[in-house]
PDB file of C-alpha atoms in Angstrom:
ATOM      1  CA  MET V   1     105.893 172.194 115.735  1.00  0.00           C
ATOM      2  CA  LYS V   2     105.962 168.421 117.491  1.00  0.00           C
ATOM      3  CA  LYS V   3     108.496 167.761 119.436  1.00  0.00           C
ATOM      4  CA  ILE V   4     110.845 164.288 117.001  1.00  0.00           C
ATOM      5  CA  THR V   5     109.707 162.270 120.084  1.00  0.00           C
ATOM      6  CA  ASP V   6     105.755 162.775 119.623  1.00  0.00           C
ATOM      7  CA  SER V   7     105.858 162.033 115.840  1.00  0.00           C
ATOM      8  CA  PHE V   8     108.312 158.326 116.471  1.00  0.00           C
ATOM      9  CA  LEU V   9     105.173 157.022 118.839  1.00  0.00           C
ATOM     10  CA  CYS V  10     102.574 155.937 115.777  1.00  0.00           C
ATOM     11  CA  LEU V  11     100.048 156.234 118.424  1.00  0.00           C
ATOM     12  CA  GLY V  12      99.634 159.581 118.125  1.00  0.00           C
ATOM     13  CA  SER V  13     100.488 162.173 120.967  1.00  0.00           C
ATOM     14  CA  TRP V  14     100.355 162.714 123.733  1.00  0.00           C
ATOM     15  CA  PRO V  15      97.377 165.279 124.629  1.00  0.00           C
ATOM     16  CA  SER V  16      96.267 165.837 128.240  1.00  0.00           C
ATOM     17  CA  ALA V  17      93.494 164.511 130.463  1.00  0.00           C
ATOM     18  CA  GLY V  18      93.968 161.136 128.685  1.00  0.00           C
ATOM     19  CA  SER V  19      92.284 161.016 125.763  1.00  0.00           C
ATOM     20  CA  PHE V  20      93.678 159.112 122.857  1.00  0.00           C
ATOM     21  CA  VAL V  21      94.550 160.543 119.543  1.00  0.00           C
ATOM     22  CA  PHE V  22      95.885 158.800 116.198  1.00  0.00           C
ATOM     23  CA  ASN V  23      98.976 160.971 114.269  1.00  0.00           C
ATOM     24  CA  THR V  24      97.311 161.325 110.954  1.00  0.00           C
ATOM     25  CA  ASP V  25     101.015 162.328 109.684  1.00  0.00           C
ATOM     26  CA  ILE V  26     101.935 159.839 107.717  1.00  0.00           C
ATOM     27  CA  LEU V  27     104.474 161.127 106.410  1.00  0.00           C
ATOM     28  CA  ALA V  28     106.694 162.039 109.419  1.00  0.00           C
ATOM     29  CA  THR V  29     105.965 159.083 111.533  1.00  0.00           C
ATOM     30  CA  ASN V  30     106.037 155.571 108.802  1.00  0.00           C
ATOM     31  CA  PRO V  31     109.300 155.528 107.538  1.00  0.00           C
ATOM     32  CA  ILE V  32     110.119 155.934 111.361  1.00  0.00           C
ATOM     33  CA  ASN V  33     108.576 153.570 112.446  1.00  0.00           C
ATOM     34  CA  LEU V  34     109.486 151.605 109.279  1.00  0.00           C
ATOM     35  CA  SER V  35     112.382 151.361 110.441  1.00  0.00           C
ATOM     36  CA  VAL V  36     112.297 151.532 114.002  1.00  0.00           C
ATOM     37  CA  VAL V  37     110.522 148.277 113.121  1.00  0.00           C
ATOM     38  CA  LEU V  38     112.931 146.953 110.447  1.00  0.00           C
ATOM     39  CA  GLY V  39     115.892 147.296 112.628  1.00  0.00           C
ATOM     40  CA  VAL V  40     114.207 145.965 115.558  1.00  0.00           C
ATOM     41  CA  LEU V  41     113.640 142.941 113.253  1.00  0.00           C
ATOM     42  CA  VAL V  42     116.836 142.743 111.972  1.00  0.00           C
ATOM     43  CA  PHE V  43     118.377 142.720 115.055  1.00  0.00           C
ATOM     44  CA  PHE V  44     116.524 139.854 117.701  1.00  0.00           C
ATOM     45  CA  GLY V  45     114.901 138.467 114.303  1.00  0.00           C
ATOM     46  CA  LYS V  46     118.174 137.595 112.484  1.00  0.00           C
ATOM     47  CA  GLY V  47     119.433 134.905 115.286  1.00  0.00           C
ATOM     48  CA  VAL V  48     115.478 133.400 115.437  1.00  0.00           C
ATOM     49  CA  LEU V  49     115.807 133.590 111.772  1.00  0.00           C
ATOM     50  CA  SER V  50     119.326 132.462 110.881  1.00  0.00           C
ATOM     51  CA  ASP V  51     118.410 129.188 113.047  1.00  0.00           C
ATOM     52  CA  LEU V  52     114.943 128.661 111.546  1.00  0.00           C
ATOM     53  CA  LEU V  53     117.156 128.941 108.139  1.00  0.00           C
ATOM     54  CA  ASP V  54     120.338 126.736 108.827  1.00  0.00           C
ATOM     55  CA  ASN V  55     117.638 123.559 110.338  1.00  0.00           C
ATOM     56  CA  ARG V  56     115.198 124.214 107.614  1.00  0.00           C
ATOM     57  CA  LYS V  57     118.982 124.039 105.220  1.00  0.00           C
ATOM     58  CA  GLN V  58     119.808 120.829 107.360  1.00  0.00           C
ATOM     59  CA  LYS V  59     116.236 118.830 106.913  1.00  0.00           C
ATOM     60  CA  ILE V  60     116.864 119.948 103.567  1.00  0.00           C
ATOM     61  CA  TRP V  61     120.254 118.508 103.229  1.00  0.00           C
ATOM     62  CA  ARG V  62     119.044 115.215 105.496  1.00  0.00           C
ATOM     63  CA  THR V  63     116.115 114.393 103.087  1.00  0.00           C
ATOM     64  CA  ILE V  64     118.572 114.606  99.615  1.00  0.00           C
ATOM     65  CA  ARG V  65     121.322 112.671 102.189  1.00  0.00           C
ATOM     66  CA  ASN V  66     118.245 110.106 102.693  1.00  0.00           C
ATOM     67  CA  SER V  67     116.770 110.213  99.045  1.00  0.00           C
ATOM     68  CA  GLU V  68     120.317 109.653  97.756  1.00  0.00           C
ATOM     69  CA  GLU V  69     121.148 106.276  99.680  1.00  0.00           C
ATOM     70  CA  LEU V  70     117.540 104.832  99.475  1.00  0.00           C
ATOM     71  CA  ARG V  71     118.023 105.873  95.738  1.00  0.00           C
ATOM     72  CA  GLU V  72     121.626 104.337  96.070  1.00  0.00           C
ATOM     73  CA  GLU V  73     119.799 101.507  97.722  1.00  0.00           C
ATOM     74  CA  ALA V  74     117.363 101.079  95.551  1.00  0.00           C
ATOM     75  CA  ILE V  75     118.952 100.748  92.176  1.00  0.00           C
ATOM     76  CA  GLU V  76     121.328  98.040  93.935  1.00  0.00           C
ATOM     77  CA  GLN V  77     117.903  96.441  94.966  1.00  0.00           C
ATOM     78  CA  LEU V  78     116.986  96.256  91.567  1.00  0.00           C
ATOM     79  CA  GLU V  79     120.028  95.133  90.352  1.00  0.00           C
ATOM     80  CA  LYS V  80     120.221  92.438  92.292  1.00  0.00           C
ATOM     81  CA  ALA V  81     116.312  91.876  91.081  1.00  0.00           C
ATOM     82  CA  GLN V  82     117.509  91.757  87.854  1.00  0.00           C
ATOM     83  CA  ALA V  83     120.496  89.241  88.032  1.00  0.00           C
ATOM     84  CA  ARG V  84     116.982  87.208  90.639  1.00  0.00           C
ATOM     85  CA  LEU V  85     115.423  87.718  87.064  1.00  0.00           C
ATOM     86  CA  LYS V  86     117.995  86.268  84.363  1.00  0.00           C
ATOM     87  CA  LYS V  87     118.591  83.889  87.151  1.00  0.00           C
ATOM     88  CA  VAL V  88     115.349  82.534  86.391  1.00  0.00           C
ATOM     89  CA  GLU V  89     114.501  83.080  83.272  1.00  0.00           C
ATOM     90  CA  THR V  90     118.334  80.949  82.593  1.00  0.00           C
ATOM     91  CA  GLU V  91     116.383  78.175  84.513  1.00  0.00           C
ATOM     92  CA  ALA V  92     113.011  78.452  83.396  1.00  0.00           C
ATOM     93  CA  ASP V  93     114.299  78.460  79.768  1.00  0.00           C
ATOM     94  CA  ARG V  94     117.409  75.285  80.913  1.00  0.00           C
ATOM     95  CA  PHE V  95     113.643  73.432  82.870  1.00  0.00           C
ATOM     96  CA  ARG V  96     111.838  74.011  80.024  1.00  0.00           C
ATOM     97  CA  VAL V  97     113.951  72.578  78.013  1.00  0.00           C
ATOM     98  CA  ASN V  98     114.842  69.436  79.939  1.00  0.00           C
ATOM     99  CA  GLY V  99     110.803  69.341  80.093  1.00  0.00           C
ATOM    100  CA  TYR V 100     110.466  68.867  76.461  1.00  0.00           C
ATOM    101  CA  SER V 101     113.155  66.618  75.845  1.00  0.00           C
ATOM    102  CA  GLU V 102     112.452  64.405  78.928  1.00  0.00           C
ATOM    103  CA  ILE V 103     108.835  64.391  77.523  1.00  0.00           C
ATOM    104  CA  LYS V 104     110.084  63.177  74.259  1.00  0.00           C
ATOM    105  CA  ARG V 105     112.460  60.461  75.942  1.00  0.00           C
ATOM    106  CA  GLU V 106     109.416  59.699  78.033  1.00  0.00           C
ATOM    107  CA  LYS V 107     107.439  59.525  74.750  1.00  0.00           C
ATOM    108  CA  LEU V 108     109.356  57.074  73.171  1.00  0.00           C
ATOM    109  CA  ASN V 109     110.035  54.901  76.177  1.00  0.00           C
ATOM    110  CA  LEU V 110     106.803  54.898  76.321  1.00  0.00           C
ATOM    111  CA  ILE V 111     105.304  53.811  72.858  1.00  0.00           C
ATOM    112  CA  ASN V 112     108.636  51.631  73.003  1.00  0.00           C
ATOM    113  CA  SER V 113     107.265  49.919  76.394  1.00  0.00           C
ATOM    114  CA  ILE V 114     103.292  49.747  74.561  1.00  0.00           C
ATOM    115  CA  TYR V 115     105.210  47.750  71.267  1.00  0.00           C
ATOM    116  CA  THR V 116     107.241  45.211  73.661  1.00  0.00           C
ATOM    117  CA  THR V 117     103.355  45.109  75.481  1.00  0.00           C
ATOM    118  CA  LEU V 118     101.891  44.717  72.057  1.00  0.00           C
ATOM    119  CA  GLU V 119     104.638  42.186  70.906  1.00  0.00           C
ATOM    120  CA  GLN V 120     104.157  39.686  73.891  1.00  0.00           C
ATOM    121  CA  LEU V 121     100.807  39.600  73.824  1.00  0.00           C
ATOM    122  CA  GLU V 122     100.406  38.536  70.433  1.00  0.00           C
ATOM    123  CA  ASN V 123     103.230  36.122  71.204  1.00  0.00           C
ATOM    124  CA  TYR V 124     101.230  35.389  74.237  1.00  0.00           C
ATOM    125  CA  LYS V 125      98.024  34.988  71.385  1.00  0.00           C
ATOM    126  CA  ASN V 126      99.033  32.700  69.267  1.00  0.00           C
ATOM    127  CA  GLU V 127     101.049  30.704  71.932  1.00  0.00           C
ATOM    128  CA  ALA V 128      96.966  30.244  73.583  1.00  0.00           C
ATOM    129  CA  ILE V 129      95.909  30.175  70.159  1.00  0.00           C
ATOM    130  CA  HIS V 130      99.164  26.893  69.505  1.00  0.00           C
ATOM    131  CA  PHE V 131      97.895  25.687  72.496  1.00  0.00           C
ATOM    132  CA  GLU V 132      93.663  25.069  71.612  1.00  0.00           C
ATOM    133  CA  GLN V 133      94.758  23.570  68.676  1.00  0.00           C
ATOM    134  CA  GLN V 134      97.183  21.174  70.566  1.00  0.00           C
ATOM    135  CA  ARG V 135      94.003  20.490  72.182  1.00  0.00           C
ATOM    136  CA  VAL V 136      91.402  20.138  70.262  1.00  0.00           C
ATOM    137  CA  ILE V 137      94.039  17.950  67.869  1.00  0.00           C
ATOM    138  CA  ASN V 138      94.443  16.058  70.949  1.00  0.00           C
ATOM    139  CA  GLN V 139      90.430  15.967  72.051  1.00  0.00           C
ATOM    140  CA  VAL V 140      89.837  14.914  67.807  1.00  0.00           C
ATOM    141  CA  ARG V 141      92.629  12.185  68.849  1.00  0.00           C
ATOM    142  CA  GLN V 142      91.019  10.528  71.213  1.00  0.00           C
ATOM    143  CA  ARG V 143      87.828  10.422  69.907  1.00  0.00           C
ATOM    144  CA  VAL V 144      88.865   9.194  66.315  1.00  0.00           C
ATOM    145  CA  LEU V 145      90.527   6.299  68.409  1.00  0.00           C
ATOM    146  CA  GLN V 146      87.841   6.068  71.082  1.00  0.00           C
ATOM    147  CA  GLN V 147      85.189   5.213  67.672  1.00  0.00           C
ATOM    148  CA  ALA V 148      88.077   3.214  65.841  1.00  0.00           C
ATOM    149  CA  LEU V 149      88.304   1.164  69.369  1.00  0.00           C
ATOM    150  CA  GLN V 150      84.340   1.064  69.574  1.00  0.00           C
ATOM    151  CA  GLY V 151      83.481  -0.169  65.914  1.00  0.00           C
ATOM    152  CA  ALA V 152      86.692  -2.969  66.908  1.00  0.00           C
ATOM    153  CA  LEU V 153      85.081  -4.532  69.234  1.00  0.00           C
ATOM    154  CA  GLY V 154      82.027  -4.187  67.448  1.00  0.00           C
ATOM    155  CA  THR V 155      83.295  -5.626  64.775  1.00  0.00           C
ATOM    156  CA  LEU V 156      85.182  -8.148  66.825  1.00  0.00           C
ATOM    157  CA  ASN V 157      82.393  -9.220  69.203  1.00  0.00           C
ATOM    158  CA  SER V 158      80.030  -9.522  65.291  1.00  0.00           C
ATOM    159  CA  CYS V 159      82.248 -11.709  64.254  1.00  0.00           C
ATOM    160  CA  LEU V 160      84.336 -14.007  67.101  1.00  0.00           C
ATOM    161  CA  ASN V 161      82.625 -16.641  68.599  1.00  0.00           C
ATOM    162  CA  ASN V 162      83.371 -18.673  71.557  1.00  0.00           C
ATOM    163  CA  GLU V 163      85.975 -20.680  70.242  1.00  0.00           C
ATOM    164  CA  LEU V 164      87.350 -18.565  68.458  1.00  0.00           C
ATOM    165  CA  HIS V 165      87.815 -15.599  70.855  1.00  0.00           C
ATOM    166  CA  LEU V 166      88.919 -18.851  73.153  1.00  0.00           C
ATOM    167  CA  ARG V 167      91.809 -19.529  69.724  1.00  0.00           C
ATOM    168  CA  THR V 168      92.860 -15.809  70.069  1.00  0.00           C
ATOM    169  CA  VAL V 169      93.492 -15.645  73.813  1.00  0.00           C
ATOM    170  CA  SER V 170      95.455 -19.044  73.988  1.00  0.00           C
ATOM    171  CA  ALA V 171      98.068 -17.397  70.491  1.00  0.00           C
ATOM    172  CA  ASN V 172      97.940 -13.870  72.184  1.00  0.00           C
ATOM    173  CA  ILE V 173      99.502 -16.162  76.300  1.00  0.00           C
ATOM    174  CA  GLY V 174     101.619 -18.212  74.185  1.00  0.00           C
ATOM    175  CA  MET V 175     102.939 -14.843  72.227  1.00  0.00           C
ATOM    176  CA  PHE V 176     103.545 -13.594  75.744  1.00  0.00           C
ATOM    177  CA  GLY V 177     105.123 -16.430  76.740  1.00  0.00           C
ATOM    178  CA  THR V 178     107.655 -16.653  74.729  1.00  0.00           C
ATOM    179  CA  MET V 179     108.463 -13.362  75.051  1.00  0.00           C
ATOM    180  CA  LYS V 180     109.783 -14.237  78.621  1.00  0.00           C
TER     181      LYS V 180
END
């Protein structure tokens, strides 16, 4: 029978003269080897595994806290953005309403200004027409007067002789002399 220490090694027994042989008795070596490996893993690996799990747990908690903080900041920013959006929409509505009323007011002012300008132009036109009529009337009067004077002079020149002319001049001078 084999010694218990021989079956404890999974590489086989130590035969003489340096040959290397595998122990093929699986039922005898496997449970012992597994229990030793598990014992060593538990004994030495417990601290490492515990540290790895603690580190991982802390990283997860930090990530969760950071995510929560980021979520809260995002919610705050969203609320601020929504408030700004409402304010901008309110301002836009106010500008739109004021813009429309301003446009209507400007339109009415422009229409009134155009009517006033048209009235002034109509008055200027009427004044120009009246002025032209007066000018034409004065020109006609001057021509009529010139023609009448020319006709009277022509009649006088044809009717007057020297003696009648001298008497008329003397009579006129006499009238001027009595006026003084």
